[in-house]
Amino acid sequence: QVQLVESGGGLVQPGGSLRLSCAASGSIIKINAMGWYRQTPGKERELVAVITSGDITNYADSVKGRFTISRDNAKKTVHLQMNSLKPADTAVYYCNADGTQLIFGPIETNEVDFRSWGQGTQVIVSS
């Protein structure tokens, strides 16, 4: 199974910066889009930023100009550089990726599409 592991969350003062990273592992053939979502208590998970395999990016309006998403296809990683952080950015941030993986069976091996989530990393912006 494909696993995503996030790192880089923490506590930062308003106006500060953090860099989140996410590494994918498993029997991955290809990864299409990779993205970051965030969620606060009582609210639905929302898209923060996404990047396609062709490096096309899309951002939530609330983070445009402050956050930058990037990926390293060879290392199967995605990063989120967050600058000029605001208290409203406080949330648990989740990494997401979709693509194709190999599933090894007793007789045959199959290519299966996947969409996986990381376990989440907490970001707190507070003075």
PDB file of C-alpha atoms in Angstrom:
ATOM      1  CA  GLN A   1       0.000   0.000   0.000  1.00  0.00           C
ATOM      2  CA  VAL A   2       1.089   3.550  -0.662  1.00  0.00           C
ATOM      3  CA  GLN A   3       2.046   5.475   2.449  1.00  0.00           C
ATOM      4  CA  LEU A   4       2.467   9.227   2.826  1.00  0.00           C
ATOM      5  CA  VAL A   5       4.467  10.639   5.734  1.00  0.00           C
ATOM      6  CA  GLU A   6       4.363  14.356   6.518  1.00  0.00           C
ATOM      7  CA  SER A   7       6.865  16.401   8.486  1.00  0.00           C
ATOM      8  CA  GLY A   8       7.624  20.019   9.257  1.00  0.00           C
ATOM      9  CA  GLY A   9       4.640  21.204  11.258  1.00  0.00           C
ATOM     10  CA  GLY A  10       4.933  23.136  14.473  1.00  0.00           C
ATOM     11  CA  LEU A  11       4.356  26.397  16.285  1.00  0.00           C
ATOM     12  CA  VAL A  12       5.263  29.662  14.585  1.00  0.00           C
ATOM     13  CA  GLN A  13       4.542  33.324  15.241  1.00  0.00           C
ATOM     14  CA  PRO A  14       2.346  35.346  12.878  1.00  0.00           C
ATOM     15  CA  GLY A  15       4.381  36.478   9.900  1.00  0.00           C
ATOM     16  CA  GLY A  16       6.727  33.526  10.206  1.00  0.00           C
ATOM     17  CA  SER A  17       7.441  30.642   7.850  1.00  0.00           C
ATOM     18  CA  LEU A  18       7.246  26.866   7.862  1.00  0.00           C
ATOM     19  CA  ARG A  19       8.062  24.239   5.272  1.00  0.00           C
ATOM     20  CA  LEU A  20       6.014  21.057   5.179  1.00  0.00           C
ATOM     21  CA  SER A  21       7.289  17.931   3.465  1.00  0.00           C
ATOM     22  CA  CYS A  22       5.597  14.707   2.462  1.00  0.00           C
ATOM     23  CA  ALA A  23       7.260  11.530   1.230  1.00  0.00           C
ATOM     24  CA  ALA A  24       5.443   8.744  -0.594  1.00  0.00           C
ATOM     25  CA  SER A  25       6.521   5.118  -0.379  1.00  0.00           C
ATOM     26  CA  GLY A  26       5.290   1.776  -1.653  1.00  0.00           C
ATOM     27  CA  SER A  27       5.065  -0.029  -4.956  1.00  0.00           C
ATOM     28  CA  ILE A  28       4.336   3.123  -6.898  1.00  0.00           C
ATOM     29  CA  ILE A  29       4.353   3.138 -10.679  1.00  0.00           C
ATOM     30  CA  LYS A  30       3.426   6.763 -11.088  1.00  0.00           C
ATOM     31  CA  ILE A  31       2.081   9.674  -9.080  1.00  0.00           C
ATOM     32  CA  ASN A  32      -0.316  12.098 -10.749  1.00  0.00           C
ATOM     33  CA  ALA A  33      -1.362  14.993  -8.543  1.00  0.00           C
ATOM     34  CA  MET A  34       0.063  15.677  -5.109  1.00  0.00           C
ATOM     35  CA  GLY A  35      -1.494  18.181  -2.801  1.00  0.00           C
ATOM     36  CA  TRP A  36      -1.955  19.659   0.636  1.00  0.00           C
ATOM     37  CA  TYR A  37      -5.233  19.998   2.467  1.00  0.00           C
ATOM     38  CA  ARG A  38      -6.012  21.372   5.896  1.00  0.00           C
ATOM     39  CA  GLN A  39      -8.700  20.920   8.476  1.00  0.00           C
ATOM     40  CA  THR A  40      -9.770  22.666  11.668  1.00  0.00           C
ATOM     41  CA  PRO A  41     -12.177  21.277  14.280  1.00  0.00           C
ATOM     42  CA  GLY A  42     -15.773  21.327  13.115  1.00  0.00           C
ATOM     43  CA  LYS A  43     -14.914  22.198   9.540  1.00  0.00           C
ATOM     44  CA  GLU A  44     -14.497  20.173   6.389  1.00  0.00           C
ATOM     45  CA  ARG A  45     -11.078  19.444   4.992  1.00  0.00           C
ATOM     46  CA  GLU A  46     -10.183  22.062   2.397  1.00  0.00           C
ATOM     47  CA  LEU A  47      -7.720  22.188  -0.449  1.00  0.00           C
ATOM     48  CA  VAL A  48      -4.673  24.358   0.165  1.00  0.00           C
ATOM     49  CA  ALA A  49      -2.553  23.642  -2.901  1.00  0.00           C
ATOM     50  CA  VAL A  50      -2.125  20.977  -5.535  1.00  0.00           C
ATOM     51  CA  ILE A  51       0.548  20.223  -8.131  1.00  0.00           C
ATOM     52  CA  THR A  52       0.212  17.911 -11.113  1.00  0.00           C
ATOM     53  CA  SER A  53       2.848  15.634 -12.580  1.00  0.00           C
ATOM     54  CA  GLY A  54       3.444  18.368 -15.150  1.00  0.00           C
ATOM     55  CA  ASP A  55       4.061  20.947 -12.395  1.00  0.00           C
ATOM     56  CA  ILE A  56       0.797  22.787 -12.914  1.00  0.00           C
ATOM     57  CA  THR A  57      -0.205  24.311  -9.589  1.00  0.00           C
ATOM     58  CA  ASN A  58      -3.435  25.526  -8.054  1.00  0.00           C
ATOM     59  CA  TYR A  59      -3.895  27.338  -4.765  1.00  0.00           C
ATOM     60  CA  ALA A  60      -6.732  28.278  -2.479  1.00  0.00           C
ATOM     61  CA  ASP A  61      -7.407  32.002  -2.723  1.00  0.00           C
ATOM     62  CA  SER A  62      -6.573  32.405   0.963  1.00  0.00           C
ATOM     63  CA  VAL A  63      -2.954  31.275   0.472  1.00  0.00           C
ATOM     64  CA  LYS A  64      -2.101  32.666  -2.973  1.00  0.00           C
ATOM     65  CA  GLY A  65       1.085  34.705  -2.881  1.00  0.00           C
ATOM     66  CA  ARG A  66       2.094  33.279   0.501  1.00  0.00           C
ATOM     67  CA  PHE A  67       2.358  29.510  -0.027  1.00  0.00           C
ATOM     68  CA  THR A  68       4.352  27.646  -2.671  1.00  0.00           C
ATOM     69  CA  ILE A  69       3.937  23.986  -3.519  1.00  0.00           C
ATOM     70  CA  SER A  70       6.701  21.999  -5.203  1.00  0.00           C
ATOM     71  CA  ARG A  71       7.525  18.361  -5.856  1.00  0.00           C
ATOM     72  CA  ASP A  72      10.496  16.111  -6.551  1.00  0.00           C
ATOM     73  CA  ASN A  73       9.319  13.261  -8.762  1.00  0.00           C
ATOM     74  CA  ALA A  74      12.498  11.239  -8.356  1.00  0.00           C
ATOM     75  CA  LYS A  75      12.196  11.308  -4.568  1.00  0.00           C
ATOM     76  CA  LYS A  76       8.378  11.068  -4.593  1.00  0.00           C
ATOM     77  CA  THR A  77       8.111  14.076  -2.321  1.00  0.00           C
ATOM     78  CA  VAL A  78       5.967  17.183  -2.186  1.00  0.00           C
ATOM     79  CA  HIS A  79       6.693  20.324  -0.205  1.00  0.00           C
ATOM     80  CA  LEU A  80       4.667  23.296   0.944  1.00  0.00           C
ATOM     81  CA  GLN A  81       6.586  26.478   1.711  1.00  0.00           C
ATOM     82  CA  MET A  82       4.387  28.657   3.885  1.00  0.00           C
ATOM     83  CA  ASN A  83       5.347  32.298   4.351  1.00  0.00           C
ATOM     84  CA  SER A  84       3.637  35.241   6.036  1.00  0.00           C
ATOM     85  CA  LEU A  85       1.664  32.840   8.168  1.00  0.00           C
ATOM     86  CA  LYS A  86      -1.520  34.030   9.841  1.00  0.00           C
ATOM     87  CA  PRO A  87      -3.455  32.667  12.819  1.00  0.00           C
ATOM     88  CA  ALA A  88      -6.147  31.654  10.302  1.00  0.00           C
ATOM     89  CA  ASP A  89      -3.631  29.183   8.831  1.00  0.00           C
ATOM     90  CA  THR A  90      -3.710  27.173  12.045  1.00  0.00           C
ATOM     91  CA  ALA A  91      -4.899  23.665  11.164  1.00  0.00           C
ATOM     92  CA  VAL A  92      -3.876  20.074  10.702  1.00  0.00           C
ATOM     93  CA  TYR A  93      -2.295  19.795   7.275  1.00  0.00           C
ATOM     94  CA  TYR A  94      -2.696  16.603   5.270  1.00  0.00           C
ATOM     95  CA  CYS A  95      -0.721  15.402   2.288  1.00  0.00           C
ATOM     96  CA  ASN A  96      -2.595  13.703  -0.547  1.00  0.00           C
ATOM     97  CA  ALA A  97      -1.456  11.869  -3.648  1.00  0.00           C
ATOM     98  CA  ASP A  98      -3.077   9.846  -6.397  1.00  0.00           C
ATOM     99  CA  GLY A  99      -1.575   7.614  -9.021  1.00  0.00           C
ATOM    100  CA  THR A 100      -0.997   3.966  -9.885  1.00  0.00           C
ATOM    101  CA  GLN A 101       0.555   1.243  -7.751  1.00  0.00           C
ATOM    102  CA  LEU A 102       1.420  -2.410  -8.113  1.00  0.00           C
ATOM    103  CA  ILE A 103      -0.561  -4.941  -6.099  1.00  0.00           C
ATOM    104  CA  PHE A 104       1.229  -8.251  -5.776  1.00  0.00           C
ATOM    105  CA  GLY A 105      -1.052 -11.265  -5.635  1.00  0.00           C
ATOM    106  CA  PRO A 106      -0.299 -14.957  -5.158  1.00  0.00           C
ATOM    107  CA  ILE A 107      -0.568 -15.566  -8.879  1.00  0.00           C
ATOM    108  CA  GLU A 108      -0.406 -12.247 -10.665  1.00  0.00           C
ATOM    109  CA  THR A 109       0.549  -8.620 -10.212  1.00  0.00           C
ATOM    110  CA  ASN A 110      -1.942  -5.896 -11.016  1.00  0.00           C
ATOM    111  CA  GLU A 111      -1.740  -2.168 -11.590  1.00  0.00           C
ATOM    112  CA  VAL A 112      -4.265  -0.422  -9.369  1.00  0.00           C
ATOM    113  CA  ASP A 113      -5.098   3.246  -9.011  1.00  0.00           C
ATOM    114  CA  PHE A 114      -4.635   4.730  -5.549  1.00  0.00           C
ATOM    115  CA  ARG A 115      -5.460   7.859  -3.624  1.00  0.00           C
ATOM    116  CA  SER A 116      -3.736   8.123  -0.271  1.00  0.00           C
ATOM    117  CA  TRP A 117      -3.637  10.494   2.686  1.00  0.00           C
ATOM    118  CA  GLY A 118      -0.940  11.187   5.194  1.00  0.00           C
ATOM    119  CA  GLN A 119      -1.539  11.137   8.930  1.00  0.00           C
ATOM    120  CA  GLY A 120      -1.524  14.923   9.223  1.00  0.00           C
ATOM    121  CA  THR A 121       0.833  17.446  10.780  1.00  0.00           C
ATOM    122  CA  GLN A 122      -0.252  20.246  13.104  1.00  0.00           C
ATOM    123  CA  VAL A 123       0.510  23.854  12.246  1.00  0.00           C
ATOM    124  CA  ILE A 124      -0.154  26.473  14.916  1.00  0.00           C
ATOM    125  CA  VAL A 125       0.289  30.152  14.174  1.00  0.00           C
ATOM    126  CA  SER A 126       0.169  32.114  17.389  1.00  0.00           C
ATOM    127  CA  SER A 127       2.045  34.777  19.296  1.00  0.00           C
TER     128      SER A 127
END
